[in-house]
PDB file of C-alpha atoms in Angstrom:
ATOM      1  CA  MET A 615     161.078 201.680 126.538  1.00 50.00           C
ATOM      2  CA  PRO A 616     158.497 203.105 128.972  1.00 57.00           C
ATOM      3  CA  VAL A 617     155.697 200.835 130.090  1.00 57.00           C
ATOM      4  CA  GLN A 618     152.424 201.657 128.368  1.00 60.00           C
ATOM      5  CA  LEU A 619     149.165 201.113 130.218  1.00 57.00           C
ATOM      6  CA  PRO A 620     146.074 200.155 128.237  1.00 54.00           C
ATOM      7  CA  PRO A 621     143.925 203.039 127.012  1.00 54.00           C
ATOM      8  CA  GLN A 622     140.684 203.899 128.760  1.00 49.00           C
ATOM      9  CA  THR A 623     138.142 201.155 128.080  1.00 49.00           C
ATOM     10  CA  PRO A 624     134.544 201.911 127.081  1.00 49.00           C
ATOM     11  CA  ALA A 625     133.252 200.399 130.358  1.00 54.00           C
ATOM     12  CA  GLN A 626     134.912 203.075 132.456  1.00 63.00           C
ATOM     13  CA  THR A 627     134.033 206.722 132.731  1.00 71.00           C
ATOM     14  CA  SER A 628     135.968 209.752 133.834  1.00 82.00           C
ATOM     15  CA  SER A 629     133.858 209.727 137.014  1.00 89.00           C
ATOM     16  CA  ASP A 630     135.133 206.170 137.754  1.00 92.00           C
ATOM     17  CA  ILE A 631     138.689 207.430 137.436  1.00 95.00           C
ATOM     18  CA  ALA A 632     137.885 210.426 139.664  1.00 95.00           C
ATOM     19  CA  ILE A 633     136.296 208.208 142.342  1.00 95.00           C
ATOM     20  CA  PHE A 634     139.301 205.894 142.503  1.00 97.00           C
ATOM     21  CA  GLN A 635     141.767 208.779 142.308  1.00 98.00           C
ATOM     22  CA  GLN A 636     140.141 210.161 145.481  1.00 97.00           C
ATOM     23  CA  ILE A 637     140.569 206.786 147.196  1.00 98.00           C
ATOM     24  CA  GLU A 638     144.203 206.584 146.077  1.00 98.00           C
ATOM     25  CA  ASP A 639     144.761 210.131 147.388  1.00 98.00           C
ATOM     26  CA  ARG A 640     143.296 209.132 150.780  1.00 97.00           C
ATOM     27  CA  TRP A 641     145.714 206.177 150.823  1.00 97.00           C
ATOM     28  CA  SER A 642     148.640 208.507 150.051  1.00 96.00           C
ATOM     29  CA  ASP A 643     147.575 210.959 152.759  1.00 96.00           C
ATOM     30  CA  ALA A 644     147.206 208.146 155.309  1.00 96.00           C
ATOM     31  CA  VAL A 645     150.777 206.990 154.655  1.00 94.00           C
ATOM     32  CA  LEU A 646     152.199 210.523 154.730  1.00 93.00           C
ATOM     33  CA  ASN A 647     150.362 211.430 157.943  1.00 93.00           C
ATOM     34  CA  LYS A 648     150.863 208.022 159.571  1.00 94.00           C
ATOM     35  CA  ASP A 649     147.092 207.855 160.031  1.00 96.00           C
ATOM     36  CA  GLN A 650     146.151 204.307 161.008  1.00 97.00           C
ATOM     37  CA  TYR A 651     142.406 204.924 160.941  1.00 97.00           C
ATOM     38  CA  ALA A 652     142.479 206.474 157.453  1.00 97.00           C
ATOM     39  CA  LEU A 653     144.594 203.592 156.130  1.00 97.00           C
ATOM     40  CA  GLU A 654     142.183 201.040 157.597  1.00 97.00           C
ATOM     41  CA  LEU A 655     139.353 202.813 155.763  1.00 96.00           C
ATOM     42  CA  VAL A 656     141.141 202.115 152.443  1.00 98.00           C
ATOM     43  CA  LEU A 657     142.584 198.627 153.006  1.00 98.00           C
ATOM     44  CA  ALA A 658     140.302 195.616 153.504  1.00 98.00           C
ATOM     45  CA  PRO A 659     140.965 193.310 156.485  1.00 97.00           C
ATOM     46  CA  SER A 660     141.862 190.632 153.896  1.00 98.00           C
ATOM     47  CA  PHE A 661     144.268 192.986 152.044  1.00 98.00           C
ATOM     48  CA  VAL A 662     147.369 191.498 150.401  1.00 98.00           C
ATOM     49  CA  GLY A 663     150.014 193.820 148.994  1.00 98.00           C
ATOM     50  CA  ILE A 664     153.105 193.098 146.934  1.00 98.00           C
ATOM     51  CA  ASP A 665     155.621 195.910 146.675  1.00 95.00           C
ATOM     52  CA  GLY A 666     157.968 196.635 143.783  1.00 93.00           C
ATOM     53  CA  TYR A 667     160.582 194.250 145.213  1.00 93.00           C
ATOM     54  CA  GLY A 668     158.195 191.329 145.702  1.00 96.00           C
ATOM     55  CA  LYS A 669     157.703 191.704 149.463  1.00 96.00           C
ATOM     56  CA  VAL A 670     154.233 190.483 150.466  1.00 98.00           C
ATOM     57  CA  SER A 671     152.336 192.174 153.288  1.00 98.00           C
ATOM     58  CA  ASP A 672     148.875 192.186 154.817  1.00 98.00           C
ATOM     59  CA  ARG A 673     146.867 195.075 156.249  1.00 98.00           C
ATOM     60  CA  ASP A 674     148.260 194.669 159.772  1.00 97.00           C
ATOM     61  CA  GLU A 675     151.823 194.825 158.430  1.00 97.00           C
ATOM     62  CA  GLU A 676     151.005 197.927 156.360  1.00 96.00           C
ATOM     63  CA  VAL A 677     149.604 199.649 159.463  1.00 96.00           C
ATOM     64  CA  ALA A 678     152.567 198.548 161.603  1.00 95.00           C
ATOM     65  CA  GLN A 679     154.943 199.963 158.983  1.00 91.00           C
ATOM     66  CA  LEU A 680     153.456 203.410 159.609  1.00 91.00           C
ATOM     67  CA  PHE A 681     154.864 203.369 163.131  1.00 90.00           C
ATOM     68  CA  ALA A 682     158.099 201.392 162.713  1.00 87.00           C
ATOM     69  CA  LYS A 683     160.989 203.382 164.152  1.00 77.00           C
ATOM     70  CA  SER A 684     163.338 202.166 161.436  1.00 69.00           C
ATOM     71  CA  SER A 685     161.034 203.084 158.583  1.00 68.00           C
ATOM     72  CA  ALA A 686     161.795 205.942 156.260  1.00 71.00           C
ATOM     73  CA  LYS A 687     159.382 208.833 155.830  1.00 79.00           C
ATOM     74  CA  GLN A 688     157.260 207.996 152.798  1.00 84.00           C
ATOM     75  CA  THR A 689     155.261 209.948 150.324  1.00 89.00           C
ATOM     76  CA  ILE A 690     153.550 208.122 147.515  1.00 92.00           C
ATOM     77  CA  ASP A 691     151.751 209.693 144.596  1.00 95.00           C
ATOM     78  CA  PHE A 692     149.283 207.448 142.761  1.00 97.00           C
ATOM     79  CA  LYS A 693     147.923 208.493 139.356  1.00 97.00           C
ATOM     80  CA  VAL A 694     144.930 206.444 138.214  1.00 97.00           C
ATOM     81  CA  VAL A 695     145.068 205.742 134.493  1.00 96.00           C
ATOM     82  CA  SER A 696     142.309 203.168 133.984  1.00 96.00           C
ATOM     83  CA  THR A 697     139.591 201.278 135.811  1.00 96.00           C
ATOM     84  CA  ARG A 698     137.670 198.106 134.925  1.00 95.00           C
ATOM     85  CA  PRO A 699     134.550 196.882 136.694  1.00 94.00           C
ATOM     86  CA  LEU A 700     134.248 193.187 137.563  1.00 92.00           C
ATOM     87  CA  ALA A 701     130.973 192.362 139.365  1.00 90.00           C
ATOM     88  CA  ASP A 702     131.414 193.889 142.864  1.00 91.00           C
ATOM     89  CA  ALA A 703     135.073 194.684 142.252  1.00 96.00           C
ATOM     90  CA  GLU A 704     137.076 197.255 140.338  1.00 97.00           C
ATOM     91  CA  VAL A 705     140.552 196.802 138.887  1.00 98.00           C
ATOM     92  CA  VAL A 706     142.487 200.058 138.974  1.00 98.00           C
ATOM     93  CA  ASN A 707     145.737 200.587 137.051  1.00 98.00           C
ATOM     94  CA  GLY A 708     148.052 203.549 137.157  1.00 98.00           C
ATOM     95  CA  THR A 709     151.475 204.934 137.859  1.00 97.00           C
ATOM     96  CA  TYR A 710     153.141 205.825 141.139  1.00 97.00           C
ATOM     97  CA  ILE A 711     156.126 207.702 142.500  1.00 95.00           C
ATOM     98  CA  LEU A 712     157.348 206.660 145.949  1.00 93.00           C
ATOM     99  CA  HIS A 713     159.723 208.966 147.840  1.00 90.00           C
ATOM    100  CA  LEU A 714     161.605 207.559 150.838  1.00 84.00           C
ATOM    101  CA  LYS A 715     163.575 209.816 153.161  1.00 77.00           C
ATOM    102  CA  LYS A 716     165.604 208.460 156.076  1.00 67.00           C
ATOM    103  CA  GLY A 717     165.714 210.599 159.210  1.00 61.00           C
ATOM    104  CA  SER A 718     166.941 214.172 158.900  1.00 58.00           C
ATOM    105  CA  GLU A 719     169.312 213.335 156.073  1.00 57.00           C
ATOM    106  CA  ASP A 720     168.784 215.105 152.779  1.00 55.00           C
ATOM    107  CA  ALA A 721     169.345 211.842 150.916  1.00 57.00           C
ATOM    108  CA  SER A 722     166.202 210.256 149.578  1.00 69.00           C
ATOM    109  CA  ASN A 723     165.312 207.441 147.237  1.00 86.00           C
ATOM    110  CA  THR A 724     162.681 207.671 144.555  1.00 90.00           C
ATOM    111  CA  GLU A 725     160.918 204.672 143.076  1.00 93.00           C
ATOM    112  CA  LYS A 726     158.735 204.997 139.989  1.00 96.00           C
ATOM    113  CA  GLY A 727     156.457 202.339 138.613  1.00 97.00           C
ATOM    114  CA  VAL A 728     153.040 201.057 137.712  1.00 98.00           C
ATOM    115  CA  PHE A 729     150.421 199.565 139.992  1.00 98.00           C
ATOM    116  CA  THR A 730     147.338 197.396 139.941  1.00 98.00           C
ATOM    117  CA  HIS A 731     144.906 197.722 142.831  1.00 98.00           C
ATOM    118  CA  VAL A 732     141.791 195.582 143.159  1.00 98.00           C
ATOM    119  CA  PHE A 733     138.958 197.140 145.130  1.00 98.00           C
ATOM    120  CA  GLN A 734     135.864 195.381 146.411  1.00 98.00           C
ATOM    121  CA  ARG A 735     132.578 197.156 147.091  1.00 95.00           C
ATOM    122  CA  SER A 736     131.946 197.221 150.831  1.00 92.00           C
ATOM    123  CA  LYS A 737     129.082 198.907 152.690  1.00 86.00           C
ATOM    124  CA  GLY A 738     128.586 201.542 150.014  1.00 81.00           C
ATOM    125  CA  GLY A 739     132.293 202.223 149.628  1.00 93.00           C
ATOM    126  CA  TRP A 740     135.407 200.548 148.284  1.00 97.00           C
ATOM    127  CA  LEU A 741     138.204 198.671 150.065  1.00 98.00           C
ATOM    128  CA  CYS A 742     141.449 197.552 148.475  1.00 98.00           C
ATOM    129  CA  ILE A 743     141.810 193.776 148.665  1.00 98.00           C
ATOM    130  CA  ASN A 744     144.955 193.398 146.549  1.00 98.00           C
ATOM    131  CA  ALA A 745     147.808 195.677 145.494  1.00 98.00           C
ATOM    132  CA  GLN A 746     150.724 194.984 143.165  1.00 98.00           C
ATOM    133  CA  ARG A 747     153.477 197.471 142.326  1.00 97.00           C
ATOM    134  CA  THR A 748     156.049 197.040 139.585  1.00 97.00           C
ATOM    135  CA  ILE A 749     159.124 199.240 139.463  1.00 96.00           C
ATOM    136  CA  VAL A 750     159.816 200.745 136.075  1.00 94.00           C
ATOM    137  CA  LEU A 751     163.512 201.122 135.434  1.00 80.00           C
ATOM    138  CA  ASN A 752     164.762 204.266 133.786  1.00 66.00           C
ATOM    139  CA  PRO A 753     166.006 203.196 130.333  1.00 60.00           C
ATOM    140  CA  ASP A 754     168.406 206.174 130.258  1.00 60.00           C
ATOM    141  CA  ALA A 755     170.123 205.199 133.520  1.00 57.00           C
ATOM    142  CA  PRO A 756     173.697 203.929 133.257  1.00 56.00           C
ATOM    143  CA  LYS A 757     173.799 200.145 133.132  1.00 55.00           C
ATOM    144  CA  GLY A 758     177.185 199.653 134.709  1.00 54.00           C
ATOM    145  CA  LYS A 759     180.671 200.998 134.949  1.00 48.00           C
ATOM    146  CA  SER A 760     181.501 200.556 131.278  1.00 44.00           C
ATOM    147  CA  GLN A 761     178.596 202.744 130.118  1.00 41.00           C
ATOM    148  CA  SER A 762     179.028 205.400 132.776  1.00 40.00           C
ATOM    149  CA  ASN A 763     182.470 206.298 131.424  1.00 42.00           C
ATOM    150  CA  ARG A 764     181.208 207.040 127.907  1.00 36.00           C
TER     151      ARG A 764
END
C-alpha cells in the first residue's frame, strides 16, 4: 500500500508550498551541479540529515559528499506536498525520487520515498535544520525467489 501524506492543512497556503518547493529545487540543483555555496545557502550550520538507510550526516558531510571521488552522480527530485508552520520554523513533507549513477556506466539506482524537512527562519530566509528520508518500497516488486517464478 502506498504511503499517504496528510492532506493540506488549513494553516498552509499554496504560496507556502510554492516557497518551499523553490527552496527544495535549489537544494536539488546544488546537489546536481555540485555547488557548495548553493547547498550552504539551503542547509543550516547545525543541519542534521538522516537518509533513507538511517545514515546520519551534518552539513559539512553533505558538502564533502558533493566532491567525494567515490560518490555516484546524484539527481534528486523533491515534491512538496504539505507545510506546517511552528513559530519560526516550518515542517515540510513531500515525496522524493533519488537517482544515483556510478561513473560512465549506464546502470543506475533509483530510490523513491517520502521526506520531512524542518526549516528555520534565518535572516529573512529559510535554512534546513533537519532532514529525514524514508524509502517507500514498491509493493509490486518481487519479494523473493519463490514469487519471481510465478
